[in-house]
C-alpha positions as CSV (number, residue, x, y, z in Angstrom):
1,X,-24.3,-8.2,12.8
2,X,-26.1,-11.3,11.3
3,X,-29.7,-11.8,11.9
4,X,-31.9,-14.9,11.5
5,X,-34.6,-12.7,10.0
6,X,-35.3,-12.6,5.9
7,X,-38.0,-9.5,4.9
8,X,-41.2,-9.6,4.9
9,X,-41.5,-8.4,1.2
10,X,-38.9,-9.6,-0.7
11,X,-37.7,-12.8,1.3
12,X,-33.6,-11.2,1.2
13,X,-32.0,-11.6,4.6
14,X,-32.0,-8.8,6.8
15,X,-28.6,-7.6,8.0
16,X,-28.9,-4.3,9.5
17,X,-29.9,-3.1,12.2
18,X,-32.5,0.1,13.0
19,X,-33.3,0.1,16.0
20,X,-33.6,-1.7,19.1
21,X,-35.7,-0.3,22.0
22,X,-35.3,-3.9,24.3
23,X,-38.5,-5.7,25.5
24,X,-42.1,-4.4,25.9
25,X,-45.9,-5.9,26.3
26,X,-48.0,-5.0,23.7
27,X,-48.4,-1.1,23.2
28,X,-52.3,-1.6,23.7
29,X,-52.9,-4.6,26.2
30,X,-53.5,-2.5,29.0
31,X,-54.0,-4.3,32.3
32,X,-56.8,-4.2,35.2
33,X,-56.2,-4.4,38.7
34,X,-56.1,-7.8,38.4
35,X,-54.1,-7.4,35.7
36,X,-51.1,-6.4,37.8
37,X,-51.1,-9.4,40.0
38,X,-50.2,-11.8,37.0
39,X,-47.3,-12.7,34.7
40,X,-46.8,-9.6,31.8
41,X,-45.4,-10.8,28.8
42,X,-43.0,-8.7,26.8
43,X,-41.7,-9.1,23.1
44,X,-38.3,-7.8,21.4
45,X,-38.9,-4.5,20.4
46,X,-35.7,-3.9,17.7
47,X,-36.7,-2.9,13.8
48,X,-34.1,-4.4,11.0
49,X,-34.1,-2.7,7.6
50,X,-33.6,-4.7,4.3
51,X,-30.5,-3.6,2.4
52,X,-32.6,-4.9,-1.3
53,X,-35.8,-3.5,-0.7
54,X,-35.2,-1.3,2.4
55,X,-38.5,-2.1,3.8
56,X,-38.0,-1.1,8.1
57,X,-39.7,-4.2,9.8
58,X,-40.2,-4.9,12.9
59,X,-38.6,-8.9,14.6
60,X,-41.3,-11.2,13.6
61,X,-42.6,-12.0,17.6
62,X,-46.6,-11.3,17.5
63,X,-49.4,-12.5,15.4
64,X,-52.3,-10.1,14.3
65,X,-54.5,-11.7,15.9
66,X,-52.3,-11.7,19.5
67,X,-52.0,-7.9,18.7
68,X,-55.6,-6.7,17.6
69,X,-57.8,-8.9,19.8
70,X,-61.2,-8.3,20.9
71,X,-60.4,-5.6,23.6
72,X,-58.4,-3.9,21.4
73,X,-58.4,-0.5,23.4
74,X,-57.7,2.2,20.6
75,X,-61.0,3.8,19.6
76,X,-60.4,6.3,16.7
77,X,-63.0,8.7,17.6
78,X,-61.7,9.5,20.8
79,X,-59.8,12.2,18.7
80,X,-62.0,14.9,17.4
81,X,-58.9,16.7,15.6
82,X,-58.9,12.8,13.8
83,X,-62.7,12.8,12.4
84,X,-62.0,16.3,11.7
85,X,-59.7,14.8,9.6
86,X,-61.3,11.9,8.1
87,X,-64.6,14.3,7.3
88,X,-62.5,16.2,4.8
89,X,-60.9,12.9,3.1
90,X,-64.6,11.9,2.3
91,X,-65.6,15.6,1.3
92,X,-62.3,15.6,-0.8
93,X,-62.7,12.0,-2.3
94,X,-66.0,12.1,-3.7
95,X,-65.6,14.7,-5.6
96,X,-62.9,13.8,-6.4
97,X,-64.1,10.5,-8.0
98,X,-67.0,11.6,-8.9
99,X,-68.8,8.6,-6.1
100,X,-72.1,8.8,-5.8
101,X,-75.4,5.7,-5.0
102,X,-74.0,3.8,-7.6
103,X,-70.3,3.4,-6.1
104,X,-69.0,1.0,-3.0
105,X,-66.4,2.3,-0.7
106,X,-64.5,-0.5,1.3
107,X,-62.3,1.0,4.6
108,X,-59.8,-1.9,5.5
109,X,-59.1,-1.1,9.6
110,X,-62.8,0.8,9.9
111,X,-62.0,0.7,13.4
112,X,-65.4,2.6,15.3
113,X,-67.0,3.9,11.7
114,X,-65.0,7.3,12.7
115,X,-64.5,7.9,8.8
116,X,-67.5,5.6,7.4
117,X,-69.8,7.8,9.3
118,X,-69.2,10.0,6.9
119,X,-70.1,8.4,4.0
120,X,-73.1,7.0,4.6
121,X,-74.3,10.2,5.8
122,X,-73.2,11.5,2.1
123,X,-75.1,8.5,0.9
124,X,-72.1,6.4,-0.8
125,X,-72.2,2.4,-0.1
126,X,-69.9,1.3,2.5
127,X,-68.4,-1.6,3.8
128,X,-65.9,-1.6,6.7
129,X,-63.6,-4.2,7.5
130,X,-62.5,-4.3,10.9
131,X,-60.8,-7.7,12.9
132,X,-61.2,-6.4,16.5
133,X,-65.1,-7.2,18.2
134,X,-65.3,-3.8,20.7
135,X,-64.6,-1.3,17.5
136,X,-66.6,-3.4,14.8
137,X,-69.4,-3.2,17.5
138,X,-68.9,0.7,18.1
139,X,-69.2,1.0,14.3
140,X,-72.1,-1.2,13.7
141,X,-73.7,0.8,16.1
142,X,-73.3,3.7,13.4
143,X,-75.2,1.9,11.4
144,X,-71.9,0.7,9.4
145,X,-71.9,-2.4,7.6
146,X,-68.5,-4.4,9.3
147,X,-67.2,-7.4,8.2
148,X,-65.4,-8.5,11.2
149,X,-62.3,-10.0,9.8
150,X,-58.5,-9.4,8.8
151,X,-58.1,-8.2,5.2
152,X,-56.2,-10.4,3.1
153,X,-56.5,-12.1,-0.1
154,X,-59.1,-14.7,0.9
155,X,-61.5,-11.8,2.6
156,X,-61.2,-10.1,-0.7
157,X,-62.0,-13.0,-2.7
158,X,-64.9,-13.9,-1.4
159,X,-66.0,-9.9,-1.3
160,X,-65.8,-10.1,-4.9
161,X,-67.4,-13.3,-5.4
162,X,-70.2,-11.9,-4.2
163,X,-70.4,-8.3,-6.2
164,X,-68.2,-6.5,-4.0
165,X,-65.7,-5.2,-5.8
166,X,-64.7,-1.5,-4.9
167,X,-64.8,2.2,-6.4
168,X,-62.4,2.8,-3.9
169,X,-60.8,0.9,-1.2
170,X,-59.2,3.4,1.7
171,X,-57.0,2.5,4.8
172,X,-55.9,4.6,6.9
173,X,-53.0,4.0,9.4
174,X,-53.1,-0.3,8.7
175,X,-50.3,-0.4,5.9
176,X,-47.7,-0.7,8.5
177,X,-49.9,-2.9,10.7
178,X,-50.0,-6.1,8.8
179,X,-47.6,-8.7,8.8
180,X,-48.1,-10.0,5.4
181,X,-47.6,-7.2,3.3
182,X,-47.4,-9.1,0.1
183,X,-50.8,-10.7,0.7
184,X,-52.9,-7.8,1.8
185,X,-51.4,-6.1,-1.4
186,X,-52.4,-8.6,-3.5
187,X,-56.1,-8.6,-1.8
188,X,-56.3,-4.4,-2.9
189,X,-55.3,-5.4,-6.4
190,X,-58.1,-8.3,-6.2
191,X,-60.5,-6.3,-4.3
192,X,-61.0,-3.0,-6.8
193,X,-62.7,-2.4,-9.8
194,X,-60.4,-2.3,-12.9
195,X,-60.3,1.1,-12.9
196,X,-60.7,1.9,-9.0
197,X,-58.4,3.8,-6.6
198,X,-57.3,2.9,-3.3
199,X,-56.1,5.2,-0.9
200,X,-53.4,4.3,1.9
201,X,-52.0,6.2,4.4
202,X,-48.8,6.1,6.5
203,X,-46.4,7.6,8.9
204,X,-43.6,8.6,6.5
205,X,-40.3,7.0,7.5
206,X,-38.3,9.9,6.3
207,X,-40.2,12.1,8.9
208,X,-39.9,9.7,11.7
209,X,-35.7,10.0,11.3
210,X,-36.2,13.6,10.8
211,X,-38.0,13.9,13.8
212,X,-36.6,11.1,16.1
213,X,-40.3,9.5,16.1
214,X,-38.8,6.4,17.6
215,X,-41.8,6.3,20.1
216,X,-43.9,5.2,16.8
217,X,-42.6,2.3,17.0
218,X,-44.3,-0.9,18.5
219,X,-45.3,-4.6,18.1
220,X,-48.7,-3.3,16.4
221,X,-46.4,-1.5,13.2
222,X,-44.8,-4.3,11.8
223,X,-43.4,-1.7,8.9
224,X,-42.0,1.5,9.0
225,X,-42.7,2.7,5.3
226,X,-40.9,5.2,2.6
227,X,-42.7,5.6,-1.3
228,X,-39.3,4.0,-2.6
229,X,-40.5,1.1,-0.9
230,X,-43.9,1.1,-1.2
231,X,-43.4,1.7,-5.4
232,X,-41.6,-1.6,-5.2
233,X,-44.5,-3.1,-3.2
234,X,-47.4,-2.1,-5.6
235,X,-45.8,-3.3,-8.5
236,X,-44.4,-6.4,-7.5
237,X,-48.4,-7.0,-6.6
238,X,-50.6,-5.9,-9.4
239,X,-50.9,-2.1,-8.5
240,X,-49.0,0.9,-9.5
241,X,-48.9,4.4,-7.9
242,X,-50.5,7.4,-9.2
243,X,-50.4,10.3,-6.5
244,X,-49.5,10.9,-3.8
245,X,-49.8,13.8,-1.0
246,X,-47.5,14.9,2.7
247,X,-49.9,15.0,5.3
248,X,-49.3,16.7,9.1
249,X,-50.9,13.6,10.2
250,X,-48.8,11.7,13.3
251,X,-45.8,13.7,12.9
252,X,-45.8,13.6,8.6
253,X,-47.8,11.0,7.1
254,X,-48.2,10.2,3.2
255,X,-51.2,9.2,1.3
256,X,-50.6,6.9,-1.6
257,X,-53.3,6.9,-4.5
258,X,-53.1,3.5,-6.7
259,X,-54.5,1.9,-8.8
260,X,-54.5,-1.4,-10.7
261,X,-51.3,-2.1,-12.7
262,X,-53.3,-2.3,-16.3
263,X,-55.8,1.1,-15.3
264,X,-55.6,3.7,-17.1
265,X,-54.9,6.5,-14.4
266,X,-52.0,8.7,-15.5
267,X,-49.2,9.5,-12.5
268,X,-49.4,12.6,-11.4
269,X,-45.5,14.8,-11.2
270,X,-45.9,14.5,-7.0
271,X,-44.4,11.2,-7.2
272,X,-41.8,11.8,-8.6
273,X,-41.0,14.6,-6.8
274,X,-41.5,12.8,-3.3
275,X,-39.9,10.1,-4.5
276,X,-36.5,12.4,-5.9
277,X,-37.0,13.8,-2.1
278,X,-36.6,10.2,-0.6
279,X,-33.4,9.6,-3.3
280,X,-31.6,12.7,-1.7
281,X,-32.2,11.9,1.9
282,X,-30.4,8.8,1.1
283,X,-33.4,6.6,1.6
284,X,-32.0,4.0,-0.6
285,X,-28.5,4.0,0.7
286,X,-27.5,2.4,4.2
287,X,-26.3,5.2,5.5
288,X,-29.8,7.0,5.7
289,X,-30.3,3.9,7.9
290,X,-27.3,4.6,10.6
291,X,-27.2,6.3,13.8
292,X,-31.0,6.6,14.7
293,X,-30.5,4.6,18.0
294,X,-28.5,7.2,19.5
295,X,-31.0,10.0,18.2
296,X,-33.6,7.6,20.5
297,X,-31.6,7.5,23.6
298,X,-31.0,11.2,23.3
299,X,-34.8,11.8,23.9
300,X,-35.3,9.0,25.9
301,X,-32.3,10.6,28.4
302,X,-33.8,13.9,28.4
303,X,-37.2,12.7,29.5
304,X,-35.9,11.0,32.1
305,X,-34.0,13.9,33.4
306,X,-37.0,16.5,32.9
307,X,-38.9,14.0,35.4
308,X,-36.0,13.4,37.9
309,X,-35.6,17.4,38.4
310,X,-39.5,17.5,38.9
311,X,-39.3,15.2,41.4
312,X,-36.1,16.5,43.1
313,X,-38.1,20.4,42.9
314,X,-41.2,19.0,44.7
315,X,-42.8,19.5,41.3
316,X,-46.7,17.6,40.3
317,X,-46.3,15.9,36.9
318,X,-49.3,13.8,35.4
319,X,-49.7,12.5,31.9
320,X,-51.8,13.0,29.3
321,X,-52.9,10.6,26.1
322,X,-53.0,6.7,27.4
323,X,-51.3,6.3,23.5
324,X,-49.1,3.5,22.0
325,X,-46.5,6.2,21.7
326,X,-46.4,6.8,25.3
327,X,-46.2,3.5,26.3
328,X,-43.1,2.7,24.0
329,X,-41.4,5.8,25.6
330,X,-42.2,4.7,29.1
331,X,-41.1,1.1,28.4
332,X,-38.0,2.2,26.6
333,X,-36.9,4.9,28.9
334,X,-37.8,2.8,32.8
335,X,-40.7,5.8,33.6
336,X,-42.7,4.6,36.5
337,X,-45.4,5.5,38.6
338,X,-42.3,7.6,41.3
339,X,-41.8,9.6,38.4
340,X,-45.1,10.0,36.5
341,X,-47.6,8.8,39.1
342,X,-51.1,9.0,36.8
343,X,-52.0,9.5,33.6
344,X,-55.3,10.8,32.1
345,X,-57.4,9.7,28.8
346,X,-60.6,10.8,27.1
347,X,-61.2,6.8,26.2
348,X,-63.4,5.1,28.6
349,X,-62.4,2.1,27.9
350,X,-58.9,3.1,29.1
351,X,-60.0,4.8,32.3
352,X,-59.2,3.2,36.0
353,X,-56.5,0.9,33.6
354,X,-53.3,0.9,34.0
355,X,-50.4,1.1,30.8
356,X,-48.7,-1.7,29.9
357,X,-45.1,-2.2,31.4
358,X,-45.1,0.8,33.1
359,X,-48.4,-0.2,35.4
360,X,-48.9,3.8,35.6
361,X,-52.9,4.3,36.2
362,X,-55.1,6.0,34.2
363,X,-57.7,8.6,35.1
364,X,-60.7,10.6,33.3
365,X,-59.3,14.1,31.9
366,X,-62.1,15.3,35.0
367,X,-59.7,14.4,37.5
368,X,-57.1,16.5,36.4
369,X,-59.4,19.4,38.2
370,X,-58.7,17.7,41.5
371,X,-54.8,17.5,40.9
372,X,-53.7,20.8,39.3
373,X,-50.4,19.9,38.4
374,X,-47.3,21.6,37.6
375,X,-47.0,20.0,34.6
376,X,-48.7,18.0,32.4
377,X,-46.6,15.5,29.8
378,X,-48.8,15.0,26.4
379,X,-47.4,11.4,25.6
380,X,-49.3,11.7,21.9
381,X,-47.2,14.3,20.7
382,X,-48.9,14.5,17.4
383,X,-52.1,15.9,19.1
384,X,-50.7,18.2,21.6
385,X,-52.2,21.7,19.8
386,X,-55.6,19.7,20.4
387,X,-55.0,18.0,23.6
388,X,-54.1,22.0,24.6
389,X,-56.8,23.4,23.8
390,X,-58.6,21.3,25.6
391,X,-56.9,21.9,28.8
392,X,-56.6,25.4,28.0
393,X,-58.0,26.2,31.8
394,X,-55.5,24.4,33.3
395,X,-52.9,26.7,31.7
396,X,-54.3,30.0,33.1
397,X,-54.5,28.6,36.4
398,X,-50.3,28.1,36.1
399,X,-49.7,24.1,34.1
400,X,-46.9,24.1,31.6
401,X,-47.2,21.8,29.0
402,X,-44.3,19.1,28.0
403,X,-43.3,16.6,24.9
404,X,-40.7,14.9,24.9
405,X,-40.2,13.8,20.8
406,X,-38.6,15.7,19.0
407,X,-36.5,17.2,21.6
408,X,-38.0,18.1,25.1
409,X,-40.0,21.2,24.7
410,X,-42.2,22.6,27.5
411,X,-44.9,25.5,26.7
């Protein structure tokens, strides 16, 4: 197969195919009422991998700015599990570096000050950067400093030009969003202190093979990222890495400690042992690479017919989690509102929606106490011991529980 396409890092010409998951909207541009009277516009959904640098990148179809605009639905806070989670980064990463008054911390993708909160309220300096006006806004209202811009090397620039260079620069799920790779590389390596540490974290492509995670992908991840990769990133742009840690995080995450390529930091023996891991899966081989579109339609197919016996049984199925993940798996696998007629979502800003593609609507979790149903699909898989919990009432009174990724599991 040839391809038109040459890599986003390393400029070589991409050849081999990933995956390809046919057209869909935006995973986030969810539509109003009037919404569904107009024109929808999909994209290409397919992910090419580069046999040099074997960086897994998404057809070049969107712009940032087309993706993250102002109503840019996805508030991180909505997921208590995920503050949870950014509470004991902060805990864990100023003691670890020792940050105190003196220190700045810069979050690139601060999204709604879900991890900022945090510290300011230990009383560390922070700066968020955040492109998207309805988060920036929820942030500010934290009391959050936001620059409301995309991180690149010009932003960073001009942050340092005027004395705002970083102890630490964190981002948390916005490697893999940014279509310039190389640039917003470069603008870490401009943006610390000689002798800071940035923090990055990542869905980990070896778990999302493992796992058949093919519903993480969407217009909004432009990369699908291993450390093999990622080494060859930092160094070809002024950093190096010196830890790095597995997280549970969205199905198995990393997070990559650098630094500046001339810091004195010392590695630490996990990366080389993650990155020996990646070496034996056959991460830098093609074949690694093979065969992941059938493990997709294998979940997509079983989905389909978990939902088609429901509704030949006379069986109530509803949705839960409006997430990008669910809309990619509704898009990809046909699901419409005859086979999953509502689904619900703690966001408000998604409520009385509907999902992209799929036009399904989307209620408050309250009206689930109205419906009752026989089942109830969790669509963000990665929360589903939280989402639960929460519905843990539901499930005495007789509601199973379903995912669908890895394989089609129903509790």
């Amino acid at each position: 197969m040839s391809l038109s396409h040459t890599c986003r890092h390393c400029a070589a010409p991409l050849t081999e195919r990933f995956l390809d998951l046919g057209h869909a909207p935006l995973s986030n541009a969810y539509l109003d009422a009037a919404g569904l009277q107009a024109a929808e516009v999909t994209y290409p959904l397919r992910l090419n991998v580069c046999s040099v640098c074997r960086l897994v990148q998404t057809e070049d179809y969107t712009s940032a700015a087309d993706v993250f605009g102002a109503d840019y639905a996805y508030f991180s806070s909505t997921s208590s599990g995920w503050v949870a989670h950014a509470k004991r980064y902060t805990d864990m990463i100023i003691d670890r570096l020792g940050l105190g008054a003196e220190s700045l911390v810069i979050e690139v993708a601060a999204n709604d000050g879900y991890l900022l909160q945090h510290m300011k309220a230990a009383g560390v300096p922070c700066l968020g950067v955040e492109p998207t006006t309805a988060t920036a806004d929820a942030a500010r209202a934290k009391g959050i400093e936001i620059v409301e811009d995309f991180f690149g090397l010009t932003l960073a620039e001009s942050l340092v030009a005027g004395g705002k260079s970083a102890d630490l620069i964190l981002g948390n799920n916005v490697y893999a969003h940014v279509p310039d790779i190389n640039d917003f590389t470069q603008a870490i390596a401009t943006a610390l202190k000689p002798e800071g540490i940035l923090t990055l974290e990542f869905p980990h492509l070896m778990r999302l093979v493992e796992h058949r995670q093919f519903d993480t992908v969407y217009h909004e991840h432009f990369s699908y990222l291993s450390l093999l990769t990622v080494q060859r990133i930092f160094e070809a742009n002024g950093l190096r890495v010196v830890d790095v840690e597995e997280l549970s995080t969205h199905g198995g995450s990393l997070r990559v400690y650098g630094c500046r390529s001339a810091a004195s930091h010392v590695a630490a023996d996990a990366v080389d042992i993650i990155l020996a891991q990646e070496r034996a899966r056959g991460m830098d081989t093609p074949d690694f690479y093979k065969g992941f579109q059938s493990e997709a339609e294998a979940v997509k197919d079983a989905a389909v017919r978990f939902l088609l016996d429901a509704k030949r049984d006379g069986q109530t199925v509803v949705g839960y989690g409006a997430a990008a993940k669910g809309n990619t798996l509704m898009n990809f696998a046909g699901i419409r509102p005859d086979l999953l007629p509502r689904v619900h979502d703690a966001a408000p800003a998604k409520q009385n929606m509907f999902l992209p593609g799929s036009h399904i609507p989307i209620f408050a979790p309250s009206a689930l106490d109205d419906t009752r149903p026989d089942y109830i699909v969790i669509l963000p898989w990665n929360i589903a011991d939280e989402v639960r919990e929460q519905l843990s009432y539901l499930a005495k009174a007789g509601t199973r529980f379903v995912t669908f990724v890895p394989e089609l599991k129903i509790v």
